[in-house]
Amino acid sequence: MPSDDRFADAVKPALEALLSDLQHTTEVLRRAHINDRRSESRDDIEHSYNLERTLDTQSSRKSLGPPSQAQSYSDVRSNGRSPSRDPLHSESMIGTMNGELSSKHGVNTIPKGDCAHCGKPIIGQVVIALGKMWHPEHYTCCECGAELGQRPFFERNGRAFCEEDYHNQFSPKCQGCHRAITDRCVSVMNKNFHIECFTCAECKQPFGEDGFHEKNGQTFCKRDFFRLFAPKCNGCSQPITSNFITALGTHWHPDCFVCQSCGVSFNGGSFFEHNGAPLCERHYHESRGSVCSQCRGPINGRCVAAMGRKFHPEHFRCSYCNHQLTKGTFKEVDRRPFCHKCYNNTCLRLEWIESEIVRIITTVFMIRVIATEPSFMSPRFLANCKLFCILFACFTIFLLLFYPEYRANSFQIASYRTSFLPMTRNRKFLEAAEQWKQCFTEGLNKSRKEPKEMWYWVRHVVNNCRNQTAFSKIELTGVKNKDEMKYHVYSTSKEPSVVVTLGIGLDVKAEETLKHFLPYGSRFFAADPIYKGNGELFEPIGSFFPFAVGKEITVSNALVLKDKKYINLVMPHIDIITFVTKFVKESTIDQFLMDNEGPEYDIIPMMARGAEFDQNGIVVCQCNTEVHTADDERKRKFLEIMNTVIDDGRYAFLVSYATVHHRFFFINIEHPICVENDQTRVYCEK
């Protein structure tokens, strides 16, 4: 058996809990009957107190064993009280036990109050909230019943809520995710949002320093708002975000409201309309076919229609004597008008002389051949053929030397161009070139490190620099394809030109127009990997090659137009240097038309100073190129190209406009061949 002290230590916690429970139970009963007890006689109260003191005296005994139940019961009963009916009696018993334990073992109990939920005394842990005390298990959320003793809670109208239920019922709801807002929020248009939910309705990105725009109850960033709802420019199809011009029933950027053929701004605000497009006076008349075929100027009044062309009356002159043809009758030879006098004195006389001499030479030749040697493979026959060729050549030289009219009207002697022609640029042209370079460099200086900014800003700088410098005097001719405009500066030289096209796209309207206006004998070359349709259209114009042209010789994917759709097909490729040197076989390209899908990003850098074109002696005088829609990688390449153009100073960009892609027209302002033959120098002298 354990000792008395060890036994007391063992039962001490249980007794302490039991006494606390009994004490608080007695406290509840005492409060419930306190009013009734006040009405009883004072003697009964004193008797109860005496009984309590008696029990306290008995509890002071040193024996550890508590008084037996029988003894306690008999003591109480002897005083005339029932323990089950008298709360004061129970309280006295508990007090006796409490005092005995306190004196012997130090066991103390402290009353904590009653639970506001169940009304019972609180033993052990207590929760004090809302001005009341609670059992921990009874202090719960009034909505979901979860215990709140160890959790944060919210009070509303005297009721306790857990955090989740409180926010679900009383917190504002986010209009983006429709969940309760428990932290900072944004209040806009009488709506509330989480900070992370307040984003653009289109791109779902947070709003930056530009703020937001509202449309139909939705919020948009500045870029998407203008892209979706701003009026679109009829010139570039981009949204208008600031100043604009309203004309022809549509809206335009001020920089885009220019002649749709040459890109020149309208002087004085006046323009001409043709098929819904604004045009300058010259290109308006050109589009309507009312341009003088001689001076290329617009015809505003009377005109002469002859040989399928139109002329100012004062420009319709005899091709030989240059007298104005006013009587309405003329003779046509090789699409050139002659007066009757010049026709009779020159053309008929030359025809007669030519026919007679050819007849005589042919007759003598045939008689000599037949009479001497009937075999066509004999040495004598070959010698006679050589003699005939020599005689005919002498006859031609005779006509050229002694009949200038024959030289002017029947033959055109080819003059081959060389790359070492003397440079005769005058001071005005040099000043215009320097002005353009300075304007172009300053305009793009801030964009030289930002690919996206360069892609957007370059067309504005190109058109502004042309209009602000003497290059605005350069007369551009718009050559329209089905869906685009190409430009050309007609040469002052009468030499045949060389035109190279990369990518046909089932459209040769521009090439047909150039062939009509360029000097006789001009040569046309084109390459496209799809022969069907493209080759059939181009072969009447020039030489067609059925392969793709790019940076290198390979077999790889090419984006081609087939059955009116752009698709990727595996096609043979040839590099541009081999194409020009082995197939075109021309060192100077007067007009370079690049419409292929993508290779322009590789070919344009090859035209820079000291690059592949220079290394192989290839000169490009004029170029129309389409720079197709760029992703981030292509925009970086485009930035490098434009930085090279700025540093190089070889090419002057005269026209730039944007549809889905960028389109540029630029000319060579440094090479002697290009400057001497093209009209750039002539127009800068005006």
XYZ file of C-alpha atoms in Angstrom, residues 17-587:
571
model
C -11.809 18.870 -10.289
C -14.670 17.224 -8.410
C -14.780 19.934 -5.781
C -14.731 22.699 -8.412
C -17.651 21.074 -10.194
C -19.625 20.674 -7.026
C -18.829 24.183 -5.865
C -20.079 25.800 -9.080
C -23.146 23.623 -9.117
C -23.916 24.801 -5.613
C -23.336 28.390 -6.657
C -25.943 28.022 -9.396
C -28.454 26.515 -7.000
C -27.780 29.149 -4.391
C -28.427 31.966 -6.858
C -31.610 30.316 -8.028
C -33.038 30.106 -4.516
C -31.585 33.227 -3.011
C -34.829 35.146 -3.180
C -36.746 32.316 -1.540
C -34.188 32.058 1.184
C -34.559 35.694 2.062
C -38.190 35.096 2.939
C -37.366 32.353 5.461
C -36.840 33.084 9.063
C -33.623 34.421 10.327
C -33.333 31.474 12.673
C -33.149 29.028 9.757
C -30.356 31.042 8.191
C -28.400 31.151 11.433
C -28.968 27.428 11.829
C -27.497 26.823 8.380
C -24.442 28.890 9.125
C -23.937 27.058 12.420
C -24.164 23.760 10.578
C -21.570 24.937 8.056
C -19.187 25.931 10.852
C -19.677 22.520 12.454
C -18.678 20.822 9.207
C -15.619 23.087 8.908
C -14.521 22.029 12.407
C -14.843 18.368 11.533
C -12.804 18.844 8.367
C -9.834 20.102 10.387
C -9.010 16.628 11.614
C -5.576 15.414 10.745
C -6.712 12.077 9.381
C -6.428 11.901 5.565
C -9.566 9.902 5.190
C -12.608 12.061 4.503
C -15.628 11.729 6.731
C -17.801 8.856 5.732
C -20.959 9.447 3.858
C -22.979 7.875 6.578
C -21.501 10.111 9.219
C -21.979 13.289 7.182
C -25.472 12.262 6.355
C -26.337 11.460 9.934
C -24.907 14.763 11.125
C -26.942 16.688 8.688
C -30.043 14.647 9.230
C -29.749 15.160 12.936
C -30.069 18.871 12.285
C -33.292 18.358 10.309
C -32.086 19.026 6.721
C -32.261 16.815 3.606
C -29.063 17.022 1.478
C -30.922 16.644 -1.753
C -33.307 19.509 -1.098
C -31.192 22.151 0.597
C -28.584 23.813 -1.640
C -27.020 25.533 1.325
C -26.495 22.180 2.914
C -24.697 20.938 -0.225
C -22.663 24.086 -0.283
C -21.660 23.508 3.325
C -20.540 19.992 2.547
C -18.476 21.155 -0.398
C -17.043 23.946 1.695
C -16.054 21.439 4.371
C -14.300 19.245 1.777
C -12.650 22.273 0.221
C -11.356 23.502 3.528
C -10.082 20.069 4.503
C -8.241 19.598 1.204
C -6.926 23.140 1.301
C -5.522 22.717 4.784
C -3.966 19.334 4.114
C -3.033 19.261 0.388
C -3.290 22.817 -0.968
C -6.154 22.053 -3.421
C -7.974 25.321 -4.383
C -10.894 25.928 -6.766
C -11.939 29.347 -8.133
C -15.396 29.953 -9.593
C -15.281 31.185 -13.328
C -18.915 31.819 -14.134
C -21.663 30.295 -16.243
C -21.591 29.516 -19.996
C -23.731 31.971 -21.975
C -24.825 29.138 -24.283
C -25.731 26.271 -21.961
C -25.999 28.163 -18.651
C -23.767 25.671 -16.871
C -20.706 26.584 -14.792
C -17.465 26.781 -16.712
C -14.749 24.417 -15.486
C -11.239 24.660 -16.857
C -10.750 26.697 -20.030
C -13.044 29.610 -20.628
C -13.680 31.874 -23.644
C -14.578 35.469 -22.882
C -16.184 37.221 -25.862
C -19.095 39.507 -26.652
C -19.139 40.494 -22.936
C -19.909 36.916 -21.852
C -18.155 33.692 -20.857
C -18.419 30.477 -22.829
C -17.336 26.889 -22.790
C -14.780 26.587 -25.640
C -16.941 24.002 -27.389
C -20.015 26.227 -27.101
C -18.474 29.382 -28.543
C -19.152 28.606 -32.224
C -19.984 30.333 -35.519
C -23.684 31.025 -35.671
C -23.680 30.095 -39.368
C -21.589 26.946 -39.800
C -21.157 25.841 -36.132
C -17.350 25.773 -36.233
C -15.611 26.364 -32.892
C -14.133 29.835 -32.576
C -12.027 29.402 -29.444
C -8.694 29.284 -31.304
C -9.730 31.117 -34.494
C -10.307 34.747 -35.445
C -13.951 35.717 -35.511
C -16.183 38.656 -36.414
C -19.180 40.055 -34.531
C -22.336 41.254 -36.230
C -25.506 42.253 -34.323
C -24.355 40.379 -31.197
C -23.629 37.179 -33.126
C -20.247 35.601 -33.780
C -19.138 34.483 -37.249
C -16.088 32.663 -38.487
C -13.978 34.637 -40.934
C -15.184 32.786 -44.038
C -18.907 33.052 -43.268
C -18.629 36.683 -42.238
C -16.943 37.681 -45.514
C -19.352 35.559 -47.547
C -22.364 37.302 -46.012
C -21.248 40.838 -45.346
C -18.035 41.667 -47.314
C -18.278 43.264 -50.806
C -17.984 40.861 -53.750
C -15.341 41.171 -56.475
C -16.922 41.749 -59.895
C -14.056 39.921 -61.524
C -13.996 36.580 -59.710
C -17.268 36.988 -57.713
C -15.541 36.069 -54.460
C -15.545 38.013 -51.197
C -12.991 40.805 -50.845
C -11.057 40.409 -47.591
C -8.182 42.814 -48.228
C -7.600 46.013 -50.151
C -9.856 46.559 -53.114
C -10.476 48.878 -56.060
C -13.842 50.628 -56.376
C -14.680 51.668 -59.930
C -18.020 52.417 -61.581
C -19.879 51.435 -58.370
C -18.186 48.039 -58.502
C -15.535 46.457 -56.320
C -12.554 44.410 -57.465
C -9.629 42.601 -55.960
C -6.514 44.504 -56.956
C -5.297 41.474 -58.908
C -8.720 41.075 -60.599
C -8.896 44.666 -61.854
C -7.437 43.971 -65.316
C -8.157 44.661 -68.978
C -11.178 42.719 -70.192
C -9.358 41.902 -73.448
C -5.711 41.109 -72.654
C -6.195 40.347 -68.919
C -3.146 42.459 -68.062
C -3.094 44.952 -65.159
C -3.430 48.612 -66.014
C -0.247 50.643 -66.158
C 0.359 54.337 -65.874
C -2.040 55.055 -68.754
C -5.020 54.032 -66.614
C -8.084 52.403 -68.114
C -11.012 53.122 -70.413
C -14.621 52.002 -69.898
C -16.940 50.645 -72.574
C -20.258 48.846 -72.036
C -19.492 48.312 -68.360
C -16.098 46.728 -69.075
C -12.632 48.130 -68.463
C -9.907 48.119 -71.133
C -6.282 49.168 -71.277
C -5.472 52.048 -73.602
C -4.032 49.852 -76.333
C -6.948 47.413 -76.518
C -9.562 50.148 -76.146
C -8.263 52.028 -79.167
C -7.703 48.809 -81.087
C -11.284 47.632 -80.528
C -13.314 50.818 -80.433
C -11.300 53.710 -81.887
C -12.062 54.668 -85.494
C -9.637 53.088 -87.951
C -7.503 55.099 -90.318
C -8.545 54.414 -93.903
C -4.922 54.682 -94.984
C -3.081 52.324 -92.635
C -6.031 50.544 -90.955
C -4.536 51.373 -87.551
C -6.616 52.931 -84.737
C -6.676 56.711 -84.485
C -5.655 57.864 -81.004
C -5.167 61.605 -81.446
C -5.646 64.146 -84.243
C -7.328 62.953 -87.403
C -8.767 64.155 -90.694
C -12.260 63.320 -91.896
C -12.513 63.050 -95.665
C -14.331 60.889 -98.198
C -16.619 59.670 -95.420
C -13.753 58.083 -93.473
C -11.094 59.031 -90.930
C -7.359 59.401 -91.550
C -4.180 60.002 -89.608
C -2.754 63.341 -90.775
C 0.364 61.491 -91.963
C -1.733 58.942 -93.871
C -3.936 61.424 -95.692
C -1.629 61.715 -98.684
C -1.796 60.811 -102.322
C -2.308 57.054 -102.389
C -0.084 56.776 -105.447
C 2.982 58.845 -104.586
C 2.590 59.502 -100.852
C 2.907 63.286 -101.214
C 0.921 65.555 -98.890
C -1.776 67.683 -100.455
C -0.779 71.319 -100.859
C -3.438 73.688 -99.592
C -5.624 70.800 -98.477
C -7.036 70.167 -101.960
C -7.119 66.670 -103.387
C -8.846 64.564 -106.018
C -10.903 61.443 -105.420
C -10.824 58.335 -107.580
C -12.462 55.049 -106.554
C -12.622 56.212 -102.954
C -8.904 57.059 -102.725
C -7.443 60.572 -102.375
C -4.971 61.427 -105.133
C -2.875 64.370 -106.157
C -3.794 66.051 -109.421
C -1.201 64.245 -111.495
C -2.051 60.752 -110.330
C -5.765 61.493 -110.464
C -5.476 62.210 -114.162
C -3.108 59.284 -114.587
C -5.613 56.925 -112.988
C -8.330 58.190 -115.314
C -6.074 58.017 -118.342
C -6.043 61.800 -118.798
C -2.253 62.258 -118.734
C -0.340 63.603 -121.675
C 1.755 60.802 -123.164
C 4.444 63.292 -124.146
C 4.993 65.472 -121.055
C 3.356 63.165 -118.477
C 1.371 66.141 -117.189
C -2.364 66.146 -116.434
C -4.773 67.177 -119.165
C -7.351 69.581 -117.767
C -8.843 70.954 -120.984
C -8.868 69.850 -124.594
C -6.857 66.813 -125.555
C -5.911 64.823 -128.637
C -6.583 61.079 -128.581
C -4.415 59.199 -131.039
C -2.635 55.854 -131.262
C -4.367 54.698 -128.089
C -2.870 57.587 -126.097
C -3.767 61.155 -125.141
C -1.833 64.387 -125.694
C -2.067 68.058 -124.936
C -2.878 69.696 -128.284
C 0.413 71.597 -128.162
C 2.366 68.393 -127.491
C 0.919 66.381 -130.357
C 3.726 67.022 -132.852
C 5.427 65.409 -135.814
C 8.186 63.072 -134.656
C 10.530 64.358 -137.369
C 9.977 68.108 -137.863
C 8.388 68.709 -134.412
C 5.627 70.870 -135.890
C 2.294 70.767 -134.113
C -0.242 68.522 -135.816
C -3.267 70.803 -135.861
C -5.173 69.593 -138.917
C -6.229 66.349 -137.299
C -4.602 64.096 -139.893
C -1.251 62.379 -139.513
C 0.617 59.251 -140.437
C 1.671 56.675 -137.845
C 4.913 54.733 -138.060
C 5.959 52.486 -135.146
C 3.449 54.247 -132.840
C 4.917 57.668 -133.718
C 3.004 60.455 -135.475
C 4.313 62.129 -138.638
C 2.940 64.962 -140.700
C 2.213 64.093 -144.336
C 5.209 66.029 -145.622
C 7.743 64.311 -143.369
C 6.133 60.962 -143.958
C 6.419 61.340 -147.745
C 9.915 62.810 -147.674
C 11.472 60.520 -145.087
C 9.555 57.393 -144.281
C 8.429 56.523 -147.828
C 11.778 57.452 -149.342
C 13.644 55.407 -146.763
C 11.343 52.459 -147.283
C 11.912 52.617 -151.039
C 15.701 52.940 -150.721
C 15.852 50.124 -148.200
C 13.663 47.792 -150.240
C 15.547 48.477 -153.478
C 18.996 47.947 -152.029
C 17.889 44.799 -150.206
C 16.324 43.502 -153.422
C 19.496 44.181 -155.418
C 21.777 42.599 -152.833
C 19.509 39.579 -152.464
C 19.225 39.079 -156.236
C 22.978 39.283 -156.763
C 23.556 36.924 -153.873
C 21.086 34.302 -155.096
C 22.386 34.413 -158.682
C 25.951 34.057 -157.475
C 25.145 31.191 -155.142
C 22.990 29.207 -157.548
C 25.303 29.733 -160.493
C 28.460 28.710 -158.738
C 27.605 26.077 -156.124
C 24.261 24.377 -155.574
C 25.423 22.674 -152.368
C 24.400 24.634 -149.283
C 27.133 23.070 -147.174
C 30.034 23.835 -149.475
C 32.761 26.310 -148.452
C 31.841 28.548 -151.365
C 28.249 28.827 -150.138
C 29.404 29.831 -146.671
C 31.718 32.427 -148.138
C 28.843 33.895 -150.133
C 26.749 34.094 -146.950
C 29.519 36.037 -145.278
C 29.671 38.363 -148.254
C 25.919 38.943 -148.056
C 26.142 39.822 -144.366
C 28.989 42.233 -145.033
C 27.060 43.958 -147.795
C 23.944 44.292 -145.681
C 25.980 45.718 -142.783
C 27.571 48.269 -145.126
C 24.140 49.212 -146.384
C 22.873 49.764 -142.818
C 25.876 51.903 -141.919
C 25.338 53.939 -145.065
C 21.757 54.722 -144.041
C 22.752 55.600 -140.489
C 25.510 57.959 -141.612
C 23.770 59.798 -144.417
C 20.127 59.661 -143.379
C 19.666 60.961 -139.795
C 15.940 60.454 -140.060
C 16.514 56.740 -140.524
C 18.704 56.656 -137.415
C 16.064 58.523 -135.412
C 13.047 56.513 -136.479
C 14.078 52.993 -137.376
C 16.896 51.827 -135.102
C 17.915 52.287 -131.518
C 21.598 51.642 -130.945
C 22.212 49.905 -127.629
C 24.622 51.676 -125.324
C 25.996 49.459 -122.603
C 26.291 50.974 -119.152
C 29.448 50.752 -117.127
C 29.990 51.243 -113.422
C 32.778 53.764 -113.907
C 30.704 56.586 -115.393
C 31.769 60.004 -114.088
C 29.765 61.378 -111.178
C 28.111 64.650 -112.152
C 25.826 65.267 -109.205
C 25.319 68.951 -108.774
C 25.338 70.994 -105.606
C 21.538 71.048 -105.205
C 21.306 67.289 -105.359
C 24.072 66.892 -102.796
C 22.314 69.348 -100.480
C 19.009 67.500 -100.881
C 20.672 64.170 -100.091
C 22.308 65.583 -96.952
C 19.020 67.136 -95.822
C 17.266 63.811 -96.196
C 19.977 61.898 -94.333
C 19.901 64.383 -91.454
C 16.096 64.305 -91.230
C 15.972 60.503 -91.402
C 18.685 60.053 -88.770
C 17.181 62.543 -86.323
C 13.666 61.179 -86.803
C 14.648 57.605 -85.957
C 17.388 58.343 -83.444
C 15.107 57.688 -80.444
C 13.885 54.399 -81.924
C 17.246 52.814 -82.727
C 17.157 50.571 -79.641
C 13.459 49.674 -79.529
C 12.287 47.157 -82.182
C 8.568 47.768 -81.622
C 8.955 51.540 -81.696
C 11.049 51.373 -84.882
C 8.436 49.139 -86.547
C 5.651 51.615 -85.785
C 7.460 54.943 -86.229
C 9.531 54.443 -89.387
C 6.745 55.084 -91.915
C 5.941 58.455 -90.356
C 9.600 59.510 -90.509
C 9.977 58.370 -94.137
C 7.010 60.386 -95.385
C 7.862 63.443 -93.259
C 11.468 63.559 -94.471
C 10.433 63.363 -98.082
C 7.936 66.196 -97.693
C 10.353 68.412 -95.729
C 13.333 68.145 -98.102
C 14.020 68.855 -101.758
C 13.336 65.186 -102.486
C 9.667 66.170 -102.531
C 10.364 67.449 -106.068
C 11.180 63.956 -107.287
C 8.304 62.905 -109.492
C 7.076 59.451 -108.537
C 4.795 57.376 -110.721
C 2.459 54.964 -109.007
C 2.185 51.575 -110.686
C -0.829 49.816 -109.236
C -1.142 46.096 -108.684
C -4.400 44.472 -107.638
C -3.853 45.044 -103.910
C -0.875 47.383 -103.643
C 0.904 50.348 -105.170
C 4.437 50.208 -106.513
C 6.455 53.304 -107.411
C 8.926 54.174 -110.117
C 11.105 57.145 -111.029
C 11.282 57.205 -114.809
C 14.765 57.577 -116.199
C 15.952 60.491 -118.290
C 17.995 57.969 -120.246
C 16.531 56.166 -123.235
C 18.523 53.045 -122.465
C 16.625 49.802 -121.864
C 15.954 49.038 -118.227
C 16.231 45.821 -116.215
C 13.333 44.872 -113.932
C 13.603 41.933 -111.510
C 10.584 40.596 -109.587
C 10.690 38.104 -106.705
C 7.253 36.646 -106.067
C 4.461 37.032 -108.631
C 1.381 36.146 -106.604
C -0.801 35.817 -109.727
C -0.500 39.559 -110.353
C 1.594 41.108 -113.147
C -0.310 44.360 -113.622
C 2.634 46.469 -112.414
C 5.066 44.724 -114.756
C 2.705 45.200 -117.699
C 2.478 48.937 -116.954
C 6.258 49.293 -116.660
C 6.782 47.424 -119.915
C 4.469 49.876 -121.652
C 6.276 53.004 -120.403
C 9.918 51.893 -120.138
C 12.210 52.246 -123.174
C 11.976 49.676 -125.913
C 14.143 46.645 -125.238
C 13.765 46.707 -121.462
C 14.184 43.243 -119.977
C 12.008 41.650 -117.300
C 12.891 38.721 -115.037
C 10.810 37.016 -112.357
C 11.081 34.078 -109.969
C 8.268 32.284 -108.145
C 8.196 28.649 -106.979
C 4.651 28.153 -108.325
C 4.644 27.992 -112.116
C 0.918 27.426 -112.600
C -0.691 30.790 -113.153
C 2.456 32.807 -112.403
C 4.579 31.528 -115.268
C 1.686 31.706 -117.698
C 1.055 35.347 -116.780
C 4.668 36.504 -116.795
C 6.169 34.730 -119.808
C 4.578 37.174 -122.312
C 6.394 39.950 -120.408
C 9.802 38.417 -119.739
C 11.792 35.450 -118.453
C 10.249 33.358 -115.671
C 12.106 30.995 -113.313
C 10.131 28.450 -111.213
C 12.017 28.520 -107.918
C 12.186 30.552 -104.729
C 14.946 33.127 -104.264
C 16.455 33.798 -100.871
C 19.722 33.834 -98.992
C 21.105 30.400 -99.884
C 20.741 27.396 -102.173
C 18.614 24.808 -100.397
C 15.381 22.838 -100.406
C 13.116 24.047 -97.627
C 9.689 25.455 -96.794
C 8.442 28.487 -98.675
C 5.239 30.450 -98.074
C 3.544 30.468 -101.482
C 0.198 31.510 -102.920
C -1.603 28.462 -104.264
C -5.298 28.276 -105.100
C -5.727 31.783 -103.629
C -4.355 30.648 -100.237
C -0.924 31.083 -98.664
C 0.514 27.712 -97.639
C 3.933 26.311 -96.701
C 5.421 23.966 -99.289
C 8.848 22.384 -99.633
C 10.402 24.175 -102.605
C 13.842 24.546 -104.198
C 15.612 27.778 -103.230
C 18.441 29.618 -104.921
C 20.437 32.467 -103.469
C 19.902 35.976 -104.839
C 23.524 36.393 -105.938
C 23.416 33.264 -108.111
C 20.050 34.279 -109.513
C 21.282 37.715 -110.617
C 24.709 36.652 -111.891
C 23.773 33.332 -113.572
C 20.172 33.788 -114.685
C 19.532 37.517 -115.018
C 23.137 38.160 -116.129
C 22.852 41.892 -115.515
C 25.010 43.875 -113.123
